mmCIF file of C-alpha atoms in Angstrom:
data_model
loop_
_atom_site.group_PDB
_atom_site.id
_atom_site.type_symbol
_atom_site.label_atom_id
_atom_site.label_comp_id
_atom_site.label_asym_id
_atom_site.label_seq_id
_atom_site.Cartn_x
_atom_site.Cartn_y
_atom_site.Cartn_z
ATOM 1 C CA UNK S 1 107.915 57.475 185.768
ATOM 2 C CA UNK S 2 104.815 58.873 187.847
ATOM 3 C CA UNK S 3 103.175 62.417 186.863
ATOM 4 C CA UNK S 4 102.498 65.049 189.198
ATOM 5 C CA UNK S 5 99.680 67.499 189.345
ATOM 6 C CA UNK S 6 99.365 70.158 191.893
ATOM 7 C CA UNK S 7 96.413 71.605 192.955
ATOM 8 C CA UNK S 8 94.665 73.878 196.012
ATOM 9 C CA UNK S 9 96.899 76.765 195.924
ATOM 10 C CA UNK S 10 95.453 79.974 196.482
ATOM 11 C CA UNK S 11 95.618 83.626 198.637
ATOM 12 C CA UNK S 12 95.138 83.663 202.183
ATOM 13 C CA UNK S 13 95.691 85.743 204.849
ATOM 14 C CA UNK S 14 98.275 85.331 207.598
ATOM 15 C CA UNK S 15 96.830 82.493 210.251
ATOM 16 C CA UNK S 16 94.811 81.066 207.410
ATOM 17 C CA UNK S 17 95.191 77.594 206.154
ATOM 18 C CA UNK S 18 95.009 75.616 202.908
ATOM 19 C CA UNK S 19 95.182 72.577 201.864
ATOM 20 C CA UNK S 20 97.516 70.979 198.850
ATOM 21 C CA UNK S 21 96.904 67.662 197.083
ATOM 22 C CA UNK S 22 99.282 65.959 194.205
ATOM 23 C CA UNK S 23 97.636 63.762 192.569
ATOM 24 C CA UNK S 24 99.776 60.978 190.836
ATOM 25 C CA UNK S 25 99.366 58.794 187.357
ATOM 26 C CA UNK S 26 101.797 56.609 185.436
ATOM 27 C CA UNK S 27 103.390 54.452 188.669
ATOM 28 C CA UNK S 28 102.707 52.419 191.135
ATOM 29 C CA UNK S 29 102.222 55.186 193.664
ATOM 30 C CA UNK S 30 102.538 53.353 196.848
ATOM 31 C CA UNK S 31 106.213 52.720 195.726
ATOM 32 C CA UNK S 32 107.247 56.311 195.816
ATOM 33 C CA UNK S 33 108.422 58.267 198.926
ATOM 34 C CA UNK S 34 107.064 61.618 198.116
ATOM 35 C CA UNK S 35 108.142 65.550 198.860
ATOM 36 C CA UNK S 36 107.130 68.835 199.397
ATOM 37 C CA UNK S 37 109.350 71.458 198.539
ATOM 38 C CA UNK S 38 108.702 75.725 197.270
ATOM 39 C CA UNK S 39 110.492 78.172 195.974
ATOM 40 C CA UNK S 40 110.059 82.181 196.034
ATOM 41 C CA UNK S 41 111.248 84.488 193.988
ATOM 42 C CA UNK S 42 115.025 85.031 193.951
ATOM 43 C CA UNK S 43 115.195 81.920 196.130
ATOM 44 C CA UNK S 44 116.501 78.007 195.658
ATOM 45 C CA UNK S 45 113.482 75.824 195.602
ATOM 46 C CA UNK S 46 113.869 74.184 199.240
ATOM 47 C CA UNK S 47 112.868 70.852 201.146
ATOM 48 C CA UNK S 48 109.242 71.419 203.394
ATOM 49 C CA UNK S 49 107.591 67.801 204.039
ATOM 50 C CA UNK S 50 108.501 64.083 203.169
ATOM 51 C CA UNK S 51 106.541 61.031 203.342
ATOM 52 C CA UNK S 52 107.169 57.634 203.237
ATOM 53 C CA UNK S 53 105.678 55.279 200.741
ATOM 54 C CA UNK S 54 103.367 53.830 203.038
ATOM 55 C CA UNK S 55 103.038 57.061 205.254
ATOM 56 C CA UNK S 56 104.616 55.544 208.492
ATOM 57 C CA UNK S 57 107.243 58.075 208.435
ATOM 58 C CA UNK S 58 107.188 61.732 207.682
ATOM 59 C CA UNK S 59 109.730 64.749 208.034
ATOM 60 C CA UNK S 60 109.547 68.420 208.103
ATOM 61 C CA UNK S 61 111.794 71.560 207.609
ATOM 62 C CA UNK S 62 111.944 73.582 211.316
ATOM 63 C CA UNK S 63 110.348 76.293 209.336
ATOM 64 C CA UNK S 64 107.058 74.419 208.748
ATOM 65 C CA UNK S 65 106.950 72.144 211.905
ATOM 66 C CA UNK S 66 103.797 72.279 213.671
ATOM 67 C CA UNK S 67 102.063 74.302 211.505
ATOM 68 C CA UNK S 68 102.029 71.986 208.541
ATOM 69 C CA UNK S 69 101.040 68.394 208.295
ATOM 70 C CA UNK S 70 101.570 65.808 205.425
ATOM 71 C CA UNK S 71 99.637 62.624 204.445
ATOM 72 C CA UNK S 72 98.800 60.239 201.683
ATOM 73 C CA UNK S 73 96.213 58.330 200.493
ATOM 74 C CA UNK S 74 97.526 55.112 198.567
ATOM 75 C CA UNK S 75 94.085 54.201 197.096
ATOM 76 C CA UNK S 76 93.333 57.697 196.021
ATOM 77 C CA UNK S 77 97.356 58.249 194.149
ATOM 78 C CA UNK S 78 97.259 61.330 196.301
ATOM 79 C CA UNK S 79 99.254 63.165 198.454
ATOM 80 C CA UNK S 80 98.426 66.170 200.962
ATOM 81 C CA UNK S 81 100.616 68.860 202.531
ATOM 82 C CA UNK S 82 97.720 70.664 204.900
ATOM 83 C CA UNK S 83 99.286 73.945 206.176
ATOM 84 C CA UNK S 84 98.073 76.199 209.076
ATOM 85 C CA UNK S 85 98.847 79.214 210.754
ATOM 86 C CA UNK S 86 100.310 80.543 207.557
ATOM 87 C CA UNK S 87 102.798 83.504 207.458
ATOM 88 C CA UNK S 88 104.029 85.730 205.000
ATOM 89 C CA UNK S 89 106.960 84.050 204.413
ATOM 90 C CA UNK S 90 105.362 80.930 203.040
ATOM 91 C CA UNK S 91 105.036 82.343 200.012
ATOM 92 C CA UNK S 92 106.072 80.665 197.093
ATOM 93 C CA UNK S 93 105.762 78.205 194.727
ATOM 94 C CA UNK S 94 105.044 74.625 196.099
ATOM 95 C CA UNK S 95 106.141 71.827 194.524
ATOM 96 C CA UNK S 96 105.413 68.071 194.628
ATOM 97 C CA UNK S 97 108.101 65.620 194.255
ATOM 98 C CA UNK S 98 108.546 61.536 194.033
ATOM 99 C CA UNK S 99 111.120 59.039 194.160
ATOM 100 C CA UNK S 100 111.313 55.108 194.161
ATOM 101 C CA UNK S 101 111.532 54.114 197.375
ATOM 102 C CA UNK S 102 114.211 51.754 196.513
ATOM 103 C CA UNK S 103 116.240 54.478 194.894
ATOM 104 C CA UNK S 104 117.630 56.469 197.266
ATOM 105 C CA UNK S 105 118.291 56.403 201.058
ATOM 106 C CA UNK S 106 115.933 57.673 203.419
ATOM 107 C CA UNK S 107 115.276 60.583 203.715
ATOM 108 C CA UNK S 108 115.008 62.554 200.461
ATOM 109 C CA UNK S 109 115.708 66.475 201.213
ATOM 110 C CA UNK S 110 117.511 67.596 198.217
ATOM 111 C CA UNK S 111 115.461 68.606 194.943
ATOM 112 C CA UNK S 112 118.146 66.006 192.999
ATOM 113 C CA UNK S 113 117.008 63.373 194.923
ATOM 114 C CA UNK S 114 113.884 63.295 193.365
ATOM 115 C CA UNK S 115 112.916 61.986 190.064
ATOM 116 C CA UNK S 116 109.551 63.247 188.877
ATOM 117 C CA UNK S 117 108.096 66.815 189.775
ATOM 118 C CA UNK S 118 104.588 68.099 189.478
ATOM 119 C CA UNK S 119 104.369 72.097 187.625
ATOM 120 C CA UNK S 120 103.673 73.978 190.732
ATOM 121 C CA UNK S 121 100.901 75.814 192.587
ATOM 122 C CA UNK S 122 100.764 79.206 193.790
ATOM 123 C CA UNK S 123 100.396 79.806 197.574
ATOM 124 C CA UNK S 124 100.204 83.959 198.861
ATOM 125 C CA UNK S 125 100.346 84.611 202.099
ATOM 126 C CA UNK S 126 98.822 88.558 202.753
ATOM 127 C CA UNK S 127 100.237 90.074 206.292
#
């Protein structure tokens, strides 16, 4: 089973950007289809970004379409969730989230779809 590790979380002010990176150990990372997904307080952790194992396909929640963009790098284990024109309401928790490709149908939007999660990183969004 692959482990996660979040990183590039931070505080930014509304119409900032960051960028996120996962980077993945114990698997055969090109294998995995991998998620997005955050939770705020109070909330249910929910779906943002999916990617394909070998990137050729991606999917995003309305919420985040067009403002945030995900990609992979197979050599590097990595993946990337680069979000702009961030608002308020992006905060939360984001989470990074794998599955065998072969192990579920495309695509992977629930949080029990997915088999190994990373711990989390912070992203505040300031108005």
């Amino acid at each position: 089973q692959v482990q996660l590790v979040e990183s590039g979380g931070g505080l930014v002010q509304a119409g900032g950007s960051l960028r996120l990176s996962c980077q993945a150990s114990g698997g055969d990372f090109s294998t995995y289809n991998m998620g997005w997904f955050r939770q705020a307080p109070g909330k249910e952790r929910e779906f943002v970004s999916l990617i394909r194992m070998s990137g050729g396909s991606t999917l995003y929640d309305d919420s985040v379409k067009g403002r945030f963009t995900i990609s992979r790098d197979n050599v590097k284990n990595t993946v990337y969730l680069q979000m702009n024109s961030l608002k308020p309401e992006d905060t939360a928790v984001y989470y990074c989230a794998a599955v065998p490709f072969y192990r579920r149908n495309w695509p992977q939007v629930r949080p029990s779809e997915f088999d190994s999660w990373g711990q989390g990183t912070q992203v505040t969004v300031t108005s």
